[in-house]
Every structure is written in C-alpha cells, then in structure tokens.
Short mmCIF file of C-alpha atoms in Angstrom, two decimals:
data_model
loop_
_atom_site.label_atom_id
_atom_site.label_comp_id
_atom_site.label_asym_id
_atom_site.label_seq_id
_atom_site.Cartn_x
_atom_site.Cartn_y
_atom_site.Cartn_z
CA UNK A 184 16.00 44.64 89.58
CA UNK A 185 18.68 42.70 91.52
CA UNK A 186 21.13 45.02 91.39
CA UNK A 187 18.48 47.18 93.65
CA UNK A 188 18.12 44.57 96.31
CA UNK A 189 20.21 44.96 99.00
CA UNK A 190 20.54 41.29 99.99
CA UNK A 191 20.13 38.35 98.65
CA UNK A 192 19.36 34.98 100.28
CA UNK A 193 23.12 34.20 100.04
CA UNK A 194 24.32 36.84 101.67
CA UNK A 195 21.78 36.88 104.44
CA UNK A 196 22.96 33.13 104.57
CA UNK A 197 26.45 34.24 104.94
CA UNK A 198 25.84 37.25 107.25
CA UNK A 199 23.40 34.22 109.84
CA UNK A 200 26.32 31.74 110.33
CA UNK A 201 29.09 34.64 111.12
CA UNK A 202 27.00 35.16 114.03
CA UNK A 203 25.94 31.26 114.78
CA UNK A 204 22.63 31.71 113.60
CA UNK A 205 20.13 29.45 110.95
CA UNK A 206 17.50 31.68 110.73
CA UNK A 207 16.15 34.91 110.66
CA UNK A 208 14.07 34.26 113.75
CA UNK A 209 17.38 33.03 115.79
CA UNK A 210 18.93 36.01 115.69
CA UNK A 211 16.07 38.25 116.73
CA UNK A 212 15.68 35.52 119.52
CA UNK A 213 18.87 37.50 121.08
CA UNK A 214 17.30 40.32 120.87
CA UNK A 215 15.88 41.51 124.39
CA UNK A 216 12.84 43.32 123.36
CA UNK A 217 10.63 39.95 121.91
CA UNK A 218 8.57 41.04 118.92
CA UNK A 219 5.50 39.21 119.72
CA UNK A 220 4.91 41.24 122.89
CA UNK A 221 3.82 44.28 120.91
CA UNK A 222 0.21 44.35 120.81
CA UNK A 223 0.22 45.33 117.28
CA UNK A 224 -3.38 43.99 116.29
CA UNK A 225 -4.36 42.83 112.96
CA UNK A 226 -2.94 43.71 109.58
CA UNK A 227 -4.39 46.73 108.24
CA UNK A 228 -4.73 48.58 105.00
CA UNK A 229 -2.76 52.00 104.34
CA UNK A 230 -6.63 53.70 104.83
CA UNK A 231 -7.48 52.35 108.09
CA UNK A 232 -3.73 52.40 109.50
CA UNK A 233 -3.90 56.43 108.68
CA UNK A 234 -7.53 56.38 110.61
CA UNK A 235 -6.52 54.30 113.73
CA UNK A 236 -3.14 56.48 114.17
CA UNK A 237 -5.12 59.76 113.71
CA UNK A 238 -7.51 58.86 116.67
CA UNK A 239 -4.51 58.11 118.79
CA UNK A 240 -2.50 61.29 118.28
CA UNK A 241 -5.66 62.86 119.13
CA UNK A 242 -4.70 61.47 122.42
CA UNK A 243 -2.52 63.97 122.93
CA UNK A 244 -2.19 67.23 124.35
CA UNK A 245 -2.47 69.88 121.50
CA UNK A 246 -3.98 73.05 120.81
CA UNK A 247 -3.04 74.19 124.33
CA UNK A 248 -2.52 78.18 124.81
CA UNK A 249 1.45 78.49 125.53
CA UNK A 250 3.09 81.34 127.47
CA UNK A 251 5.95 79.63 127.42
CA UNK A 252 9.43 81.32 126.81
CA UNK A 253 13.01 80.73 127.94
CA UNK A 254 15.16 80.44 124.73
CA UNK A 255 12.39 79.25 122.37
CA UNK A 256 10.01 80.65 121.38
CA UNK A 257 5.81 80.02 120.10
CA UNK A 258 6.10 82.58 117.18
CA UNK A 259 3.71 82.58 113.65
CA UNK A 260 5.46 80.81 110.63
CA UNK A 261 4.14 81.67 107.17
CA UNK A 262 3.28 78.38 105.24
CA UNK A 263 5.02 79.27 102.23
CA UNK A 264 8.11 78.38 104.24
CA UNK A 265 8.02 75.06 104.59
CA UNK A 266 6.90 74.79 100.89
CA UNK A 267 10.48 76.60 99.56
CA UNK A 268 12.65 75.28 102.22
CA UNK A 269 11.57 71.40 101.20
CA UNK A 270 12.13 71.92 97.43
CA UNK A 271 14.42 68.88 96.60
CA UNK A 272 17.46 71.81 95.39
CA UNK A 273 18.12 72.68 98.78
CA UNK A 274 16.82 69.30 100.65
CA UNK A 275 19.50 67.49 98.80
CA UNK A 276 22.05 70.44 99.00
CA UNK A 277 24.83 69.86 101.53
CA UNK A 278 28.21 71.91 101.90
CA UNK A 279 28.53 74.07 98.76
CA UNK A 280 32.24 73.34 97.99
CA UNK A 281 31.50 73.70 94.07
CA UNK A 282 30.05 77.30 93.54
CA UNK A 283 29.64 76.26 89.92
CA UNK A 284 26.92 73.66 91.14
CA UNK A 285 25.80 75.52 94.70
CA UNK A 286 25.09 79.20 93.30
CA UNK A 287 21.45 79.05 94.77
CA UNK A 288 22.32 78.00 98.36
CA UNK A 289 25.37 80.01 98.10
CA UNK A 290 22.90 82.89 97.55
CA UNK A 291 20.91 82.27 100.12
CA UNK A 292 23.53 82.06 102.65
CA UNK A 293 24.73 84.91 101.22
CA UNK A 294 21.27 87.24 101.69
CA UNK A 295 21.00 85.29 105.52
CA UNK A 296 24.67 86.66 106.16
CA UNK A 297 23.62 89.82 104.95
CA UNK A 298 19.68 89.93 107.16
CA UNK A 299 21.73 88.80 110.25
CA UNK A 300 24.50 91.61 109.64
CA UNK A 301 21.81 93.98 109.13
CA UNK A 302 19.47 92.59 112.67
CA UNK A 303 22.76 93.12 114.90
CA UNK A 304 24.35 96.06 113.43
CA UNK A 305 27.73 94.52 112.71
CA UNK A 306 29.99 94.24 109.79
CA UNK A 307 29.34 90.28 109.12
CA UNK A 308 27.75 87.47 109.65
CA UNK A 309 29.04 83.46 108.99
CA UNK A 310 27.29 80.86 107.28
CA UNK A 311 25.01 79.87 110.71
CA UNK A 312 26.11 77.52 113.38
CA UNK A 313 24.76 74.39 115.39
CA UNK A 314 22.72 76.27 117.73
CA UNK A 315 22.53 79.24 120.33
CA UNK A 316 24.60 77.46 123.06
CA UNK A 317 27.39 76.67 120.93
CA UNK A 318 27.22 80.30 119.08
CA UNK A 319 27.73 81.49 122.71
CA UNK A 320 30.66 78.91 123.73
CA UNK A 321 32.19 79.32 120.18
CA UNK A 322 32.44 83.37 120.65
CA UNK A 323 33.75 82.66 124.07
CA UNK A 324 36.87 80.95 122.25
CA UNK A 325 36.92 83.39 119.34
CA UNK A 326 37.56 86.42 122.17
CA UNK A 327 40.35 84.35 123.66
CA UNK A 328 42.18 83.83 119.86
CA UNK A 329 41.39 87.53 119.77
CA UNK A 330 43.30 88.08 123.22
CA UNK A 331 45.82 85.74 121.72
CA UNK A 332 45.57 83.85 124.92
CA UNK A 333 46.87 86.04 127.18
CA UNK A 334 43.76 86.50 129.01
CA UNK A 335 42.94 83.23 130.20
CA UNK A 336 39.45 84.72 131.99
CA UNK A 337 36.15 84.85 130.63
CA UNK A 338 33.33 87.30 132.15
CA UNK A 339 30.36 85.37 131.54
CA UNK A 340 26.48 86.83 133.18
CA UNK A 341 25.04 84.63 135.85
CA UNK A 342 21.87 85.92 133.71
CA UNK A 343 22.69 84.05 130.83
CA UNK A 344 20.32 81.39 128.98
CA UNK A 345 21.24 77.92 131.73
CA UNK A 346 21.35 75.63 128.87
CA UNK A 347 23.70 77.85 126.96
CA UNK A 348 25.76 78.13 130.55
CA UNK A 349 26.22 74.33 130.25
CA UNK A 350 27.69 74.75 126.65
CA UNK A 351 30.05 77.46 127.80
CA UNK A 352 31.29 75.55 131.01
CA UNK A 353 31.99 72.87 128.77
CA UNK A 354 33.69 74.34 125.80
CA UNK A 355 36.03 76.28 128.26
CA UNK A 356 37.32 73.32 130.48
CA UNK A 357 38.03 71.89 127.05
CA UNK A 358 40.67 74.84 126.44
CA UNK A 359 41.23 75.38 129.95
CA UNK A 360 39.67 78.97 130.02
CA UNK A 361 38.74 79.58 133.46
CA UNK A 362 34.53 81.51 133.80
CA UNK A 363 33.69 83.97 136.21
CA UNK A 364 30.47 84.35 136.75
CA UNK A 365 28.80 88.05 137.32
CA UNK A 366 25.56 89.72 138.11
CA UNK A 367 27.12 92.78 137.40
CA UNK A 368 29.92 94.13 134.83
CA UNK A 369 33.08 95.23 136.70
CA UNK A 370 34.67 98.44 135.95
CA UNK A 371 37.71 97.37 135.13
CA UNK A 372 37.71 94.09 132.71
CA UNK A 373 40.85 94.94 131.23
CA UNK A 374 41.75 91.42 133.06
CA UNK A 375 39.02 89.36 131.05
CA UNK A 376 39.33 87.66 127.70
CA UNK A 377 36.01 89.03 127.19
CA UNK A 378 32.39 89.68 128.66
CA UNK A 379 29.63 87.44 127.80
CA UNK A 380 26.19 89.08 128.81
CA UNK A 381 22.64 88.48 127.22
CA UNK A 382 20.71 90.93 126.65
CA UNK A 383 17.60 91.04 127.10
CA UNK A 384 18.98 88.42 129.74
CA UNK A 385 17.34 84.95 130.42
CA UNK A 386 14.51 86.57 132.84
CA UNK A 387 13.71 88.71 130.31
CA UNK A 388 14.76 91.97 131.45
CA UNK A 389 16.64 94.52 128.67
CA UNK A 390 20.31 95.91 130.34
CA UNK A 391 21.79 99.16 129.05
CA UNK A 392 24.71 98.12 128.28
CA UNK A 393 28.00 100.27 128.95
CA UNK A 394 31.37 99.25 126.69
CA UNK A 395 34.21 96.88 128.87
CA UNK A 396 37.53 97.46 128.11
CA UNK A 397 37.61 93.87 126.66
CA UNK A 398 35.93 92.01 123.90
CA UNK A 399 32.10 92.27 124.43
CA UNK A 400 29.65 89.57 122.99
CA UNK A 401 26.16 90.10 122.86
CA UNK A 402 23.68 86.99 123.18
CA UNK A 403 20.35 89.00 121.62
CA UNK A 404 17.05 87.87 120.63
CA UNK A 405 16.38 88.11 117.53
CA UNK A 406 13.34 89.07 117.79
CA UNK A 407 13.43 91.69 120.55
CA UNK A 408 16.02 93.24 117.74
CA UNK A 409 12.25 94.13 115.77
CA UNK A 410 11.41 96.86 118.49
CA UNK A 411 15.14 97.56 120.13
CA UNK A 412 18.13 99.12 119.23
CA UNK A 413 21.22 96.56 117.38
CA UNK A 414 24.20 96.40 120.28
CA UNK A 415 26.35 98.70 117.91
CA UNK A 416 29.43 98.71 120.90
CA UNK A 417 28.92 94.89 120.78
CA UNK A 418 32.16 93.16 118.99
CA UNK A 419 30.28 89.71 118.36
CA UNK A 420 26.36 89.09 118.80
CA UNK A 421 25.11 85.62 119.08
CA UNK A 422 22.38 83.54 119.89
CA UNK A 423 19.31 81.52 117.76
CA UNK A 424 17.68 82.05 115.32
CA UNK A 425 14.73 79.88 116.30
CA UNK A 426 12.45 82.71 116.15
CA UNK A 427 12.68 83.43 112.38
CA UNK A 428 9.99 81.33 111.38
CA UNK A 429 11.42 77.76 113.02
CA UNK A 430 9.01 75.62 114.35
CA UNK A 431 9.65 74.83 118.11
CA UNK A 432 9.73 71.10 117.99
CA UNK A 433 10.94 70.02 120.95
CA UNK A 434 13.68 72.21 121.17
CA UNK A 435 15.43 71.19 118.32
CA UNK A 436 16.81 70.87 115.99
CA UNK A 437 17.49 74.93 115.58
CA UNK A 438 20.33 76.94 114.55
CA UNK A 439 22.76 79.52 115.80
CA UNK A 440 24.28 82.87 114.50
CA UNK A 441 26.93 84.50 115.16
CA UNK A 442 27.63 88.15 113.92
CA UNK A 443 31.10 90.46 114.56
CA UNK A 444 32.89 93.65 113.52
CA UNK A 445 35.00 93.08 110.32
CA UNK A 446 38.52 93.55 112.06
CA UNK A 447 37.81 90.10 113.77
CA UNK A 448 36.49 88.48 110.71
CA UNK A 449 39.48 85.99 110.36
CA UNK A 450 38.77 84.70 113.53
CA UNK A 451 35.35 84.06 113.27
CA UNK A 452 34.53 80.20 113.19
CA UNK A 453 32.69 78.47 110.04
CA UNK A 454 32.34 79.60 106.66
CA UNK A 455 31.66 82.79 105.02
CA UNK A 456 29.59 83.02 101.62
CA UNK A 457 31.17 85.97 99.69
CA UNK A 458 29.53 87.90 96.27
CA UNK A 459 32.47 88.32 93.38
CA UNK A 460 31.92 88.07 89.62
CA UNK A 461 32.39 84.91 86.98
CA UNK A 462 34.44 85.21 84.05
CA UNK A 463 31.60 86.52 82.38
CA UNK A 464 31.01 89.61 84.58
CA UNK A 465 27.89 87.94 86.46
CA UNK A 466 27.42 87.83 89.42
CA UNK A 467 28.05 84.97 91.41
CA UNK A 468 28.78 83.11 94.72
CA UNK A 469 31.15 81.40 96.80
CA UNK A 470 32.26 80.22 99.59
CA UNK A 471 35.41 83.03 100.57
CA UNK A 472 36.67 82.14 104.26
CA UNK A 473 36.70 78.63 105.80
CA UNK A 474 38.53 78.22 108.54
CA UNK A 475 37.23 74.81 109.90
CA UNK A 476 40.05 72.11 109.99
CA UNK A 477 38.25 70.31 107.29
CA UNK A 478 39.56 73.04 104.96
CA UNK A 479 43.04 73.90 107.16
CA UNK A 480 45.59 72.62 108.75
CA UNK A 481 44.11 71.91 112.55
CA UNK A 482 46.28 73.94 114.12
CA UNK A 483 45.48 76.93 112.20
CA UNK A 484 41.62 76.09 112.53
CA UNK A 485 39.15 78.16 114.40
CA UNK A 486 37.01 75.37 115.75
CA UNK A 487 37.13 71.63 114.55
CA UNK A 488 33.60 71.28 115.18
CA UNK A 489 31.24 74.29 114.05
CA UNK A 490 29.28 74.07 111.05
CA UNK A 491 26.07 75.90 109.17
CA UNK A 492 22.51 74.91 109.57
CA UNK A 493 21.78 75.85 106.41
CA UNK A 494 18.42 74.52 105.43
CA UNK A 495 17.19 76.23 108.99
CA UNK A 496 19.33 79.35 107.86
CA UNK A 497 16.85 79.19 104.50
CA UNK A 498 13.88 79.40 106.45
CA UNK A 499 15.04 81.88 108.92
CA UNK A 500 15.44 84.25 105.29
CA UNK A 501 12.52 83.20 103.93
CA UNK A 502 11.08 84.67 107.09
CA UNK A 503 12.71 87.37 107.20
CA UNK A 504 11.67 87.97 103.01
CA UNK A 505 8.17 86.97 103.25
CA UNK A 506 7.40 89.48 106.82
CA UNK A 507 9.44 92.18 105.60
CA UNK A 508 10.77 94.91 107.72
CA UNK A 509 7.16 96.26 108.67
CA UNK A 510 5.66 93.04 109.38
CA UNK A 511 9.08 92.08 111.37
CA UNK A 512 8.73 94.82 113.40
CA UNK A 513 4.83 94.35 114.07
CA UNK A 514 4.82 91.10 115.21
CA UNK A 515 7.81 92.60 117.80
CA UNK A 516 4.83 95.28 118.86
CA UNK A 517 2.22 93.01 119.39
CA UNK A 518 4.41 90.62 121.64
CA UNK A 519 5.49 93.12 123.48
CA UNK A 520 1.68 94.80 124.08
CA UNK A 521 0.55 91.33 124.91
CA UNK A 522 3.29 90.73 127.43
CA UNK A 523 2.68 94.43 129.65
CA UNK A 524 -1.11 93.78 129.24
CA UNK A 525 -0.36 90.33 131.07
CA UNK A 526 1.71 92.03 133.33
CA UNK A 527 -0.93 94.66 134.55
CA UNK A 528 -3.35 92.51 135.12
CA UNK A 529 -1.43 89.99 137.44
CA UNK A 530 -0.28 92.94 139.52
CA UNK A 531 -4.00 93.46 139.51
CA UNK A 532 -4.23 90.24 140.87
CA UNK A 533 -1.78 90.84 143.38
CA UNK A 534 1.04 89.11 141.35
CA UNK A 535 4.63 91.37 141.24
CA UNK A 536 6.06 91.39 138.21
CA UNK A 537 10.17 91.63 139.04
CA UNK A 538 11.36 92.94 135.95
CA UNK A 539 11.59 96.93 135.52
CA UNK A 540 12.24 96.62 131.76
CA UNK A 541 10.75 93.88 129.25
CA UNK A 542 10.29 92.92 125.78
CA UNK A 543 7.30 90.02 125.90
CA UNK A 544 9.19 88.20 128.61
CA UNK A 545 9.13 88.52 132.89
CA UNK A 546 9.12 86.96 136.13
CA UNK A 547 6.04 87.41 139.40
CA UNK A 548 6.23 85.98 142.36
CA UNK A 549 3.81 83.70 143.41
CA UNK A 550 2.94 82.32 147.04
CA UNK A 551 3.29 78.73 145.47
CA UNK A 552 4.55 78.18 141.63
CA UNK A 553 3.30 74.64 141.19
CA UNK A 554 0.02 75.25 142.39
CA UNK A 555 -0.29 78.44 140.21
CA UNK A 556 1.10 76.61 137.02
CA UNK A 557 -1.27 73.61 137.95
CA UNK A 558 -4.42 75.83 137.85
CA UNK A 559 -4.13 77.05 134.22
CA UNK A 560 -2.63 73.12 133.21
CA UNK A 561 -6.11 71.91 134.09
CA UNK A 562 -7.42 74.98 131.55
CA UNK A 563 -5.42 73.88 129.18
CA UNK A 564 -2.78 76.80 130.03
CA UNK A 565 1.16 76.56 129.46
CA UNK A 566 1.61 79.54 132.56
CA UNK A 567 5.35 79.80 131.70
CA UNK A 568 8.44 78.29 133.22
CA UNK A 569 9.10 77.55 137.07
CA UNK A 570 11.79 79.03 138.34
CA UNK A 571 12.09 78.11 141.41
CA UNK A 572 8.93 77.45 144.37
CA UNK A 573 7.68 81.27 143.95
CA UNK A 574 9.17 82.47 140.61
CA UNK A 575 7.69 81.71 137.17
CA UNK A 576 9.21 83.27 133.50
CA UNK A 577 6.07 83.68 131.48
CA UNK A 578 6.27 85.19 127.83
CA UNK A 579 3.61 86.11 125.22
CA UNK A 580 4.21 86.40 121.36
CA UNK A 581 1.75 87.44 119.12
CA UNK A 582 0.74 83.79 118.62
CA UNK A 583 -1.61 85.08 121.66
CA UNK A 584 -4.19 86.60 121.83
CA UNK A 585 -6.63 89.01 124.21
CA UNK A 586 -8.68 86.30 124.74
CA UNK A 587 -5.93 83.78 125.87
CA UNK A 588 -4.80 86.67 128.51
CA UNK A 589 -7.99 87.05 130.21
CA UNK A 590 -8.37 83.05 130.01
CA UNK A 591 -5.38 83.09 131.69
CA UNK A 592 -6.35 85.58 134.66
CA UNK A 593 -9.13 83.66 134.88
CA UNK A 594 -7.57 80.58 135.45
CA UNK A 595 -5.94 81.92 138.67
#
C-alpha cells in the first residue's frame, strides 16, 4: 500500500527543513490566510454535510426566468447528453495521435466536422477550437496567410460580439495586422486582408450580406442557422458552438468552430479528422491535416496555440443527433416566435424595438435601463443585457415560455 502513498514521514521531514520548518503547523503559520479563522463548525458525517450544504445553495439565486442573450445562450439540453459525453472512453480520451486506439473519438470528430460543414454550407470543418473569440481572431490570421501578407488590413464590424473584439485586437497587435473598424462594408475592399462581420450581428439584427472583393468570414449563430439561410459566399464561418446543447456555466468553458471552402483548407488552423480505409477494407479514422507546431516545424505552423474542444465538440453532436434536423429547426421557430411576441408587446407598452430584422434577439429603448432591468430583478426576471443608460439586448429561446413573456410585461 506504500507504494500508493505519496509521502512518507521522511520525506515530509525532508521537504519541512528545506524550507526551515519542524512541523506541519510552522509552515502553514506563513501562510496569510490562518486556518482557524474559518468558521467551519463541528465535524460532520457525509449525511448531514450533504444536508447543511444543500440548505445553503438554496441560498442562492436559481430558477430565475432569463432573457438573457449576448453570445450565450439559455437553450434546452437533452439529458442523455451528459450521460454519453461522461462515459470514461471519451472522459479519459485526449489528442487522438494513435487512430488504432482513438477510432471512436476520431469518429466523432469526424461526424461534428461533417454537422458543422453541413450548418454553414462550406466544404469543411476542423476538429473545434478554444472558443468563439479565438475562432474569430484565428480566421482573422488565416485571411492574412491567405493574402500572403500583402494586405496588412483587416475589415472587422464595429457590430461584432465585444468580447470577441478584445480577442481580435489582441491576436492582431501580436502579428502586427492593423483593424479597421466599420459599421458599414466599403465598396471597394480590394485593400483589406479580409472582412470580418457577424451576422446576425451582436444586437441581434440579420444583414444581407453582399460578397467583398476580399476574404469574407462569417461569425454566425449556430442556432439562427435552424431557421436562416448558410452564408454560401462566406469563405470561413466561425463562432460557438455553445448553443448545441452546452450548458451556460458561467460563460465557460465552451468551444469554437471554424468552417471554410476547401481551396483554403491547408491554411486552416488545428486538426482535421479524415475517413480512409484499414488494411482490411474497413472503414476507419484518422487524424489527416495538423498543422499546429506541435506536429510542424513552427515556422510552417498555422497557429502555435489553437486546439479542439473535443469532449464539448461530442456534446455539441450528440445534440445535434439526438434533436435531429426537425427538432433543430423547431426549437429555431419557437425562439424566434417568442422573441417578436416580446417585441409586440413592449411596443405596446410604448417600448421601440430598434432592430428591423431579428432572429430571438433585439434592442428597445428605455427612458432609464437600470430602473427597467431592476423592476423584473425584484420578479425574479433576467430583462436582458444593458447596453448603455437607455438600451437593453433582450433574447428569448424556447427555454421560455408564454407565461414568462406576459410575467415579464407585467413586471414593467
């Protein structure tokens, strides 16, 4: 049993006097934070323990109707999800760099390549990145390779996600590609590395889109992608996919895709999963572009930092399986009924909507934001997102309900 036993008393020995110390007690004496402060209470047994902590979490704020948007999203998550996705094969499954050991979360990867390619309209999909922001910042830097650096501008929409802005800013001064910012695509972007534009954008409202003459990435919803047309003259879509069936927890952790036409497939960041045959004929798995530096010379890489999320990527295809096209595209309705039935009745109200177009997301006006936000707080109300003192971004998924709307009228 030793050999399971991380210390022993001669090595904690050893480990006390290379820091001065007798005891266990001296060296937690240089610890600011004094254990004995902590009212703890009395020792109690595993029963009780699980009693006391359930009363205090009851302490907190839950159950709480949430019309709260802005990048992530309140959407219903089957609970056979969380039952596949924490199987110990794919808990335990990291980077699949033996295909002869990794042909069932090579597969999956695979059939999440193919659902994303499929969402967006393009020709692939990689293996899933770190998160929307970076999916955005890393397409950014693809479009440059693509422009082989002779366009040192990128076209980026002032409408874009503000925490994915902050990625972008930052990934560019790292390679010294200079942003301009835009509420409106030039006609002539022959200039530009590329243009960045979300669409729908950040305030929710859905752009028609006409093709630059320059690289064009998409940042799209997922989601909105249920009731709306793929951006076909797109030549990379990005963004999260939180809304596949990933739980909103904090905001984090999620993951990113990123999606492109095939001609631009070698520049494309991460890994690819491709489908090929064993020596038997079967079919089979593996991992057939990586262009990370951990797999190429750094020079040659296309980002020394990108990765896949692929337990998240699981449960965004589990989703995606277990809704099915029909039930994809249903929960897209209901959102989007929910959202224009909100809508109506706060211009009832006397509350402008701004947006002409929507999916399940827009912005009123309001004489005072905090005060109209405050109201529905104290009926257990998340209004949506302030904007600024007389704008508020409010979404509905079809995690509301009827009920919830006229609660919410109410309120105000």
């Amino acid at each position: 049993m030793k050999n399971f036993i991380a210390h022993t008393d001669e090595t904690r020995n050893e480990m006390l006097k290379s820091v001065s110390c007798n005891t266990i007690e001296d060296l937690y004496k240089q610890v600011p934070i004094i254990f004995k402060d902590f009212n703890m209470g009395e020792p109690l047994s595993e029963l009780c323990t699980q009693k006391e902590l359930k009363a205090i979490s009851r302490k907190n704020g839950t159950g709480l109707a949430s019309f709260i948007g802005g990048g992530v999203y309140n959407k219903f998550i089957p609970a056979t999800i969380s039952y596949i996705a924490e199987r110990f094969e794919f808990l335990t499954a990291y980077t699949p760099y033996q295909p002869e050991i990794s042909q069932g979360t090579l597969q999956i990867i695979y059939e999440y390549q193919t659902m994303i390619s499929k969402l967006t309209g393009m020709d692939i999909a990689n293996a899933s990145m770190y998160d929307g922001g970076s999916a955005c910042a890393e397409a950014v830097l693809m479009a440059h390779r693509i422009a082989r650096g002779k366009k040192n501008v990128a076209l980026v929409s002032n409408k874009l996600n503000p925490e994915y802005k902050e990625v972008v800013k930052t990934y560019c001064w790292a390679q010294d590609i200079e942003i301009k910012w835009f509420d409106d695509i030039p006609t002539d972007c022959s200039e530009y590395c590329c243009v960045l534009i979300q669409n729908p954008d950040y305030y929710g409202e859905i752009i028609n889109i006409n093709k630059p003459d320059t690289t064009l990435i998409v940042v799209s919803n997922l989601s909105a992608l249920s009731v709306l047309k793929p951006p076909y003259d797109a030549d990379i879509v990005v963004g999260d996919i939180q809304p596949l069936g990933i739980p909103m927890e904090f905001g984090g952790p999620h993951a990113g895709y990123m999606a492109c036409k095939e001609s631009f497939m070698r520049q494309m960041p991460g890994r690819l999963v491709g489908q090929t045959v064993d020596a038997d004929g079967k079919t089979a798995y593996t991992l057939t572009i990586q262009t990370r530096e951990q797999h190429i010379k750094r020079e040659k890489a296309t980002s020394n930092i990108c990765s896949n999320q692929s337990l998240i990527a699981l449960s965004a295809t589990l989703y995606l399986s277990l809704v099915g096209e029909k039930g994809f595209r249903e929960t897209g309705l209901i959102s989007t009924k929910l959202a224009h039935d909100l809508s109506e009745k706060l211009a009832n109200k006397g509350y402008k909507t701004i947006n002409k177009n929507f999916y399940n997301e827009f912005v009123i006006e309001t004489p005072n934001a905090d005060e109209f936000l405050d109201k529905l707080k104290a009926k257990n109300i998340l209004g949506g997102i302030k904007l600024d003192d007389k704008r508020i971004l409010i979404c509905a998924t079809e995690m509301n309900s009827d009920d919830e709307i006229n609660d919410y009228i109410e309120a105000i």
